[in-house]
PDB file of C-alpha atoms in Angstrom:
ATOM      1  CA  GLN F   1      86.988  85.154  81.109  1.00 29.00           C
ATOM      2  CA  VAL F   2      88.368  82.741  83.679  1.00 29.00           C
ATOM      3  CA  PRO F   3      86.044  82.455  86.718  1.00 31.00           C
ATOM      4  CA  PHE F   4      87.214  83.387  90.213  1.00 31.00           C
ATOM      5  CA  VAL F   5      88.023  80.295  92.271  1.00 32.00           C
ATOM      6  CA  LYS F   6      88.334  80.376  96.043  1.00 37.00           C
ATOM      7  CA  ALA F   7      91.149  78.632  97.960  1.00 41.00           C
ATOM      8  CA  VAL F   8      89.202  75.495  98.943  1.00 41.00           C
ATOM      9  CA  PRO F   9      89.709  71.771  98.160  1.00 50.00           C
ATOM     10  CA  LYS F  10      87.555  72.072  95.017  1.00 51.00           C
ATOM     11  CA  ARG F  11      90.021  74.591  93.692  1.00 52.00           C
ATOM     12  CA  GLU F  12      92.953  72.234  94.171  1.00 56.00           C
ATOM     13  CA  LYS F  13      91.040  69.471  92.368  1.00 58.00           C
ATOM     14  CA  LEU F  14      90.241  71.817  89.512  1.00 55.00           C
ATOM     15  CA  LEU F  15      93.887  72.803  89.180  1.00 54.00           C
ATOM     16  CA  ARG F  16      95.055  69.177  89.226  1.00 62.00           C
ATOM     17  CA  ASP F  17      92.435  68.055  86.693  1.00 60.00           C
ATOM     18  CA  SER F  18      93.185  70.999  84.414  1.00 54.00           C
ATOM     19  CA  LYS F  19      96.896  70.307  84.493  1.00 58.00           C
ATOM     20  CA  ALA F  20      96.332  66.603  83.835  1.00 61.00           C
ATOM     21  CA  ALA F  21      94.232  67.553  80.813  1.00 58.00           C
ATOM     22  CA  GLY F  22      97.163  69.493  79.379  1.00 58.00           C
ATOM     23  CA  LEU F  23      95.750  72.906  80.263  1.00 53.00           C
ATOM     24  CA  ALA F  24      98.897  74.201  81.948  1.00 56.00           C
ATOM     25  CA  GLY F  25      98.183  77.731  80.725  1.00 54.00           C
ATOM     26  CA  LEU F  26      94.752  77.688  82.369  1.00 48.00           C
ATOM     27  CA  VAL F  27      96.286  76.434  85.605  1.00 50.00           C
ATOM     28  CA  GLU F  28      98.768  79.318  85.617  1.00 56.00           C
ATOM     29  CA  THR F  29      95.967  81.816  85.019  1.00 53.00           C
ATOM     30  CA  LEU F  30      93.855  80.362  87.818  1.00 49.00           C
ATOM     31  CA  CYS F  31      96.797  80.546  90.220  1.00 53.00           C
ATOM     32  CA  ARG F  32      96.918  84.270  89.587  1.00 51.00           C
ATOM     33  CA  LEU F  33      93.230  84.779  90.389  1.00 45.00           C
ATOM     34  CA  VAL F  34      92.812  82.927  93.651  1.00 48.00           C
ATOM     35  CA  ASP F  35      93.050  84.184  97.203  1.00 56.00           C
ATOM     36  CA  TRP F  36      95.816  82.064  98.704  1.00 55.00           C
ATOM     37  CA  TRP F  37      95.909  81.243 102.407  1.00 60.00           C
ATOM     38  CA  ARG F  38      98.781  80.174 104.591  1.00 61.00           C
ATOM     39  CA  VAL F  39      97.872  76.482 104.714  1.00 56.00           C
ATOM     40  CA  GLN F  40      97.826  76.198 100.913  1.00 61.00           C
ATOM     41  CA  LEU F  41     101.059  78.174 100.614  1.00 63.00           C
ATOM     42  CA  GLN F  42     102.863  75.959 103.107  1.00 58.00           C
ATOM     43  CA  GLU F  43     102.115  72.953 100.907  1.00 55.00           C
ATOM     44  CA  LEU F  44     102.983  74.804  97.705  1.00 58.00           C
ATOM     45  CA  LEU F  45     106.239  76.391  98.879  1.00 59.00           C
ATOM     46  CA  ILE F  46     107.928  73.112  99.800  1.00 48.00           C
ATOM     47  CA  ARG F  47     109.631  73.277  96.422  1.00 55.00           C
ATOM     48  CA  HIS F  48     111.876  76.175  95.471  1.00 62.00           C
ATOM     49  CA  GLY F  49     110.823  78.218  92.495  1.00 71.00           C
ATOM     50  CA  GLY F  50     107.403  78.568  90.907  1.00 82.00           C
ATOM     51  CA  VAL F  51     104.899  81.179  89.793  1.00 85.00           C
ATOM     52  CA  LEU F  52     102.510  83.140  91.989  1.00 87.00           C
ATOM     53  CA  ASP F  53     102.291  86.181  89.735  1.00 89.00           C
ATOM     54  CA  GLY F  54      99.336  88.367  90.661  1.00 89.00           C
ATOM     55  CA  ALA F  55      98.424  86.263  93.708  1.00 87.00           C
ATOM     56  CA  ARG F  56      96.254  88.006  96.298  1.00 87.00           C
ATOM     57  CA  LEU F  57      97.820  87.411  99.704  1.00 87.00           C
ATOM     58  CA  GLN F  58      97.027  90.689 101.432  1.00 90.00           C
ATOM     59  CA  GLY F  59      96.679  91.026 105.201  1.00 91.00           C
ATOM     60  CA  GLN F  60      97.803  87.527 106.155  1.00 89.00           C
ATOM     61  CA  ASP F  61     100.321  86.158 108.628  1.00 90.00           C
ATOM     62  CA  LEU F  62     102.842  84.523 106.305  1.00 90.00           C
ATOM     63  CA  SER F  63     105.803  84.917 108.631  1.00 92.00           C
ATOM     64  CA  LYS F  64     108.739  82.513 108.274  1.00 90.00           C
ATOM     65  CA  LEU F  65     107.547  81.085 104.950  1.00 89.00           C
ATOM     66  CA  GLY F  66     110.049  80.491 102.156  1.00 90.00           C
ATOM     67  CA  PHE F  67     109.477  82.220  98.795  1.00 92.00           C
ATOM     68  CA  ALA F  68     113.027  81.707  97.517  1.00 92.00           C
ATOM     69  CA  ARG F  69     113.247  81.923  93.715  1.00 92.00           C
ATOM     70  CA  TRP F  70     109.458  82.262  93.344  1.00 92.00           C
ATOM     71  CA  SER F  71     107.968  84.689  90.836  1.00 93.00           C
ATOM     72  CA  LEU F  72     105.587  87.113  92.560  1.00 94.00           C
ATOM     73  CA  ARG F  73     105.190  89.773  89.886  1.00 95.00           C
ATOM     74  CA  HIS F  74     102.225  92.060  90.639  1.00 94.00           C
ATOM     75  CA  ALA F  75     101.378  89.984  93.733  1.00 94.00           C
ATOM     76  CA  ASP F  76      99.445  91.740  96.509  1.00 94.00           C
ATOM     77  CA  LEU F  77     101.281  91.240  99.812  1.00 95.00           C
ATOM     78  CA  SER F  78     100.097  94.482 101.351  1.00 96.00           C
ATOM     79  CA  ASN F  79      99.814  94.580 105.146  1.00 97.00           C
ATOM     80  CA  CYS F  80     101.108  91.012 105.451  1.00 95.00           C
ATOM     81  CA  ASN F  81     103.257  89.739 108.284  1.00 96.00           C
ATOM     82  CA  LEU F  82     106.307  88.603 106.313  1.00 96.00           C
ATOM     83  CA  ALA F  83     108.765  88.680 109.201  1.00 97.00           C
ATOM     84  CA  VAL F  84     111.746  86.341 108.733  1.00 96.00           C
ATOM     85  CA  CYS F  85     110.490  85.217 105.311  1.00 95.00           C
ATOM     86  CA  ASP F  86     112.976  84.009 102.707  1.00 95.00           C
ATOM     87  CA  PHE F  87     112.589  85.948  99.455  1.00 96.00           C
ATOM     88  CA  SER F  88     116.122  85.290  98.231  1.00 96.00           C
ATOM     89  CA  SER F  89     116.306  85.561  94.428  1.00 96.00           C
ATOM     90  CA  ALA F  90     112.512  85.960  94.250  1.00 97.00           C
ATOM     91  CA  VAL F  91     111.010  88.195  91.562  1.00 97.00           C
ATOM     92  CA  LEU F  92     108.859  90.898  93.185  1.00 98.00           C
ATOM     93  CA  THR F  93     108.633  93.252  90.236  1.00 97.00           C
ATOM     94  CA  ASP F  94     105.619  95.575  90.640  1.00 97.00           C
ATOM     95  CA  ALA F  95     104.537  93.678  93.775  1.00 98.00           C
ATOM     96  CA  ASN F  96     102.507  95.493  96.430  1.00 98.00           C
ATOM     97  CA  LEU F  97     104.278  95.174  99.789  1.00 98.00           C
ATOM     98  CA  SER F  98     102.898  98.372 101.285  1.00 98.00           C
ATOM     99  CA  GLY F  99     102.461  98.195 105.043  1.00 98.00           C
ATOM    100  CA  ALA F 100     104.047  94.743 105.177  1.00 98.00           C
ATOM    101  CA  ASP F 101     106.295  93.634 108.022  1.00 98.00           C
ATOM    102  CA  LEU F 102     109.466  92.344 106.371  1.00 98.00           C
ATOM    103  CA  SER F 103     111.634  92.620 109.462  1.00 98.00           C
ATOM    104  CA  GLY F 104     114.393  90.037 109.585  1.00 98.00           C
ATOM    105  CA  GLY F 105     113.585  88.852 106.078  1.00 97.00           C
ATOM    106  CA  ASN F 106     116.052  87.676 103.464  1.00 98.00           C
ATOM    107  CA  LEU F 107     115.689  89.597 100.195  1.00 98.00           C
ATOM    108  CA  ILE F 108     119.229  89.077  98.941  1.00 97.00           C
ATOM    109  CA  GLY F 109     119.129  88.750  95.174  1.00 97.00           C
ATOM    110  CA  ALA F 110     115.407  89.564  95.063  1.00 98.00           C
ATOM    111  CA  THR F 111     114.170  91.738  92.205  1.00 98.00           C
ATOM    112  CA  LEU F 112     112.280  94.676  93.686  1.00 98.00           C
ATOM    113  CA  THR F 113     111.922  96.761  90.541  1.00 98.00           C
ATOM    114  CA  ARG F 114     108.994  99.171  91.018  1.00 97.00           C
ATOM    115  CA  ALA F 115     107.884  97.247  94.111  1.00 98.00           C
ATOM    116  CA  ASN F 116     105.650  99.201  96.490  1.00 98.00           C
ATOM    117  CA  LEU F 117     107.256  99.190  99.942  1.00 98.00           C
ATOM    118  CA  ARG F 118     105.417 102.218 101.283  1.00 98.00           C
ATOM    119  CA  ASP F 119     105.173 102.118 105.085  1.00 98.00           C
ATOM    120  CA  ALA F 120     106.831  98.691 105.162  1.00 98.00           C
ATOM    121  CA  LYS F 121     108.892  97.575 108.165  1.00 98.00           C
ATOM    122  CA  LEU F 122     112.369  96.582 107.022  1.00 98.00           C
ATOM    123  CA  GLU F 123     114.286  96.475 110.293  1.00 98.00           C
ATOM    124  CA  GLY F 124     116.890  93.722 110.118  1.00 97.00           C
ATOM    125  CA  ALA F 125     115.917  92.768 106.576  1.00 98.00           C
ATOM    126  CA  ARG F 126     118.746  91.825 104.219  1.00 97.00           C
ATOM    127  CA  LEU F 127     118.140  93.763 101.025  1.00 97.00           C
ATOM    128  CA  PRO F 128     119.761  93.358  97.609  1.00 97.00           C
ATOM    129  CA  PRO F 129     123.052  95.229  97.133  1.00 96.00           C
ATOM    130  CA  TRP F 130     122.214  98.860  96.495  1.00 96.00           C
ATOM    131  CA  SER F 131     124.457  98.927  93.429  1.00 96.00           C
ATOM    132  CA  SER F 132     122.814  95.844  91.890  1.00 97.00           C
ATOM    133  CA  GLY F 133     120.017  97.674  90.059  1.00 96.00           C
ATOM    134  CA  LEU F 134     117.466  95.297  91.596  1.00 98.00           C
ATOM    135  CA  MET F 135     115.646  98.140  93.347  1.00 97.00           C
ATOM    136  CA  GLU F 136     115.161 100.637  90.540  1.00 97.00           C
ATOM    137  CA  GLY F 137     111.789 102.361  90.762  1.00 98.00           C
ATOM    138  CA  VAL F 138     111.123 101.001  94.256  1.00 98.00           C
ATOM    139  CA  GLN F 139     108.752 102.990  96.494  1.00 98.00           C
ATOM    140  CA  LEU F 140     110.099 103.510 100.005  1.00 98.00           C
ATOM    141  CA  THR F 141     108.025 106.436 101.260  1.00 97.00           C
ATOM    142  CA  GLY F 142     107.199 105.876 104.915  1.00 97.00           C
ATOM    143  CA  ALA F 143     109.191 102.633 105.086  1.00 98.00           C
ATOM    144  CA  THR F 144     111.381 102.151 108.161  1.00 97.00           C
ATOM    145  CA  GLY F 145     114.637 100.322 108.752  1.00 97.00           C
ATOM    146  CA  TRP F 146     115.913 100.342 105.179  1.00 97.00           C
ATOM    147  CA  VAL F 147     118.689 102.921 105.508  1.00 96.00           C
ATOM    148  CA  PRO F 148     121.924 101.044 106.326  1.00 95.00           C
ATOM    149  CA  ALA F 149     123.290 101.562 109.813  1.00 94.00           C
ATOM    150  CA  ASN F 150     126.534 102.857 108.319  1.00 96.00           C
ATOM    151  CA  LYS F 151     124.520 105.165 106.024  1.00 97.00           C
ATOM    152  CA  ASP F 152     126.473 103.892 103.033  1.00 97.00           C
ATOM    153  CA  LEU F 153     124.456 104.142  99.836  1.00 98.00           C
ATOM    154  CA  ARG F 154     127.398 104.821  97.537  1.00 98.00           C
ATOM    155  CA  ASN F 155     126.742 103.935  93.910  1.00 98.00           C
ATOM    156  CA  ALA F 156     123.163 102.933  94.725  1.00 98.00           C
ATOM    157  CA  LYS F 157     121.053 102.399  91.621  1.00 98.00           C
ATOM    158  CA  LEU F 158     117.654 103.874  92.466  1.00 97.00           C
ATOM    159  CA  THR F 159     116.549 105.259  89.130  1.00 97.00           C
ATOM    160  CA  GLY F 160     112.911 106.337  89.315  1.00 97.00           C
ATOM    161  CA  ALA F 161     112.617 105.414  92.993  1.00 98.00           C
ATOM    162  CA  ASN F 162     110.073 107.148  95.212  1.00 98.00           C
ATOM    163  CA  LEU F 163     111.865 108.264  98.384  1.00 97.00           C
ATOM    164  CA  SER F 164     109.616 111.235  99.106  1.00 97.00           C
ATOM    165  CA  GLY F 165     109.621 112.254 102.745  1.00 97.00           C
ATOM    166  CA  CYS F 166     112.488 109.928 103.678  1.00 97.00           C
ATOM    167  CA  ASP F 167     115.198 110.929 106.145  1.00 97.00           C
ATOM    168  CA  LEU F 168     118.600 110.624 104.475  1.00 97.00           C
ATOM    169  CA  THR F 169     120.475 112.824 106.919  1.00 97.00           C
ATOM    170  CA  GLY F 170     124.205 112.190 106.656  1.00 97.00           C
ATOM    171  CA  VAL F 171     123.790 109.366 104.136  1.00 98.00           C
ATOM    172  CA  ASP F 172     126.636 108.846 101.655  1.00 98.00           C
ATOM    173  CA  LEU F 173     125.023 108.918  98.205  1.00 98.00           C
ATOM    174  CA  SER F 174     128.207 109.628  96.271  1.00 98.00           C
ATOM    175  CA  GLY F 175     127.997 108.164  92.785  1.00 98.00           C
ATOM    176  CA  ALA F 176     124.385 107.108  93.338  1.00 98.00           C
ATOM    177  CA  ASP F 177     121.956 107.065  90.410  1.00 98.00           C
ATOM    178  CA  LEU F 178     118.785 108.837  91.521  1.00 98.00           C
ATOM    179  CA  SER F 179     117.771 110.026  88.087  1.00 98.00           C
ATOM    180  CA  SER F 180     114.022 110.601  87.731  1.00 98.00           C
ATOM    181  CA  ALA F 181     113.600 109.788  91.428  1.00 98.00           C
ATOM    182  CA  ASN F 182     110.946 111.433  93.597  1.00 98.00           C
ATOM    183  CA  LEU F 183     112.963 113.149  96.325  1.00 98.00           C
ATOM    184  CA  GLN F 184     110.313 115.629  97.391  1.00 98.00           C
ATOM    185  CA  ASN F 185     110.564 116.658 101.041  1.00 98.00           C
ATOM    186  CA  VAL F 186     113.564 114.368 101.578  1.00 98.00           C
ATOM    187  CA  ASN F 187     115.936 115.418 104.351  1.00 97.00           C
ATOM    188  CA  MET F 188     119.445 115.237 102.905  1.00 97.00           C
ATOM    189  CA  THR F 189     121.110 117.474 105.460  1.00 95.00           C
ATOM    190  CA  ASN F 190     124.853 116.727 105.406  1.00 96.00           C
ATOM    191  CA  ALA F 191     124.313 113.924 102.900  1.00 98.00           C
ATOM    192  CA  THR F 192     127.177 113.334 100.474  1.00 98.00           C
ATOM    193  CA  LEU F 193     125.979 113.758  96.889  1.00 98.00           C
ATOM    194  CA  THR F 194     129.364 113.884  95.179  1.00 98.00           C
ATOM    195  CA  HIS F 195     128.966 112.816  91.534  1.00 98.00           C
ATOM    196  CA  ALA F 196     125.413 111.669  92.227  1.00 98.00           C
ATOM    197  CA  ASN F 197     123.035 111.545  89.258  1.00 98.00           C
ATOM    198  CA  LEU F 198     119.930 113.599  90.021  1.00 98.00           C
ATOM    199  CA  ARG F 199     118.890 114.200  86.429  1.00 98.00           C
ATOM    200  CA  ASP F 200     115.134 114.808  86.112  1.00 98.00           C
ATOM    201  CA  ALA F 201     114.665 114.226  89.853  1.00 98.00           C
ATOM    202  CA  LYS F 202     111.869 115.920  91.786  1.00 98.00           C
ATOM    203  CA  LEU F 203     113.411 117.929  94.622  1.00 98.00           C
ATOM    204  CA  GLN F 204     110.576 120.213  95.724  1.00 98.00           C
ATOM    205  CA  GLY F 205     110.776 120.739  99.476  1.00 97.00           C
ATOM    206  CA  ALA F 206     113.966 118.678  99.794  1.00 98.00           C
ATOM    207  CA  CYS F 207     116.542 119.789 102.340  1.00 97.00           C
ATOM    208  CA  LEU F 208     119.858 119.661 100.486  1.00 97.00           C
ATOM    209  CA  PRO F 209     123.389 119.995 101.890  1.00 96.00           C
ATOM    210  CA  PRO F 210     124.746 123.558 102.123  1.00 95.00           C
ATOM    211  CA  TRP F 211     125.876 124.668  98.688  1.00 94.00           C
ATOM    212  CA  ASP F 212     129.282 125.733 100.027  1.00 96.00           C
ATOM    213  CA  SER F 213     129.874 122.440 101.859  1.00 96.00           C
ATOM    214  CA  GLY F 214     131.528 120.613  98.975  1.00 97.00           C
ATOM    215  CA  LEU F 215     129.097 117.710  99.462  1.00 98.00           C
ATOM    216  CA  MET F 216     127.562 118.199  96.026  1.00 97.00           C
ATOM    217  CA  GLU F 217     130.636 118.445  93.836  1.00 97.00           C
ATOM    218  CA  GLY F 218     130.093 116.855  90.452  1.00 98.00           C
ATOM    219  CA  VAL F 219     126.369 116.326  91.061  1.00 98.00           C
ATOM    220  CA  GLN F 220     124.206 116.096  87.927  1.00 98.00           C
ATOM    221  CA  LEU F 221     121.064 118.216  88.070  1.00 98.00           C
ATOM    222  CA  ALA F 222     120.049 118.578  84.424  1.00 98.00           C
ATOM    223  CA  GLY F 223     116.276 118.421  84.181  1.00 98.00           C
ATOM    224  CA  ALA F 224     115.832 118.268  87.953  1.00 98.00           C
ATOM    225  CA  VAL F 225     113.141 120.498  89.447  1.00 98.00           C
ATOM    226  CA  GLY F 226     112.784 122.230  92.805  1.00 97.00           C
ATOM    227  CA  TRP F 227     116.466 122.438  93.728  1.00 96.00           C
ATOM    228  CA  ILE F 228     117.129 126.135  93.131  1.00 94.00           C
ATOM    229  CA  PRO F 229     116.846 128.000  96.477  1.00 90.00           C
TER     230      PRO F 229
END
């Protein structure tokens, strides 16, 4: 088992010596086990692209840092200040961003598959295109600022997403793929669900559009639970 190494100068020397000795695999493993701090990250992030999979960064002020094209799979960024950070084309699959402040950040092209964005602040953040499939399985319960100002989520690919408790009043979800999504207690009053895919979705407690409104024509509900009045 690889020992835990703190983010101090000795750690950097160990990583350099290990890499020089041809132990690149060990270096990558160590990078995943350390607690990184802003000063080390500033030096590391000068270059675009790299691996910080599983890095523990929780609770820090990392605002305005650039993570473009970095791999941050399973990284813990919970409760971090990530305002105005550049995550363009970064891989954040299964990353923990719960409670993080991502306001004004650039996440265009970022992979957010199954990322935990519970209670995150997303005001002004530039997210991947909703139809890109880069946000399937994302958790957005309690997150703020993510619903587009024009409420246009047409053809959004949010398979398996957790949107429980979210306010989607008046949002256009026509053609959206919300199959297997958790939509419990979601407010979808006057939302457009025309041809939306809600197969196997959880809809207990959800407020759906009036059944005679025409806003749910062509909707797919096979396997969905909790939608029958």
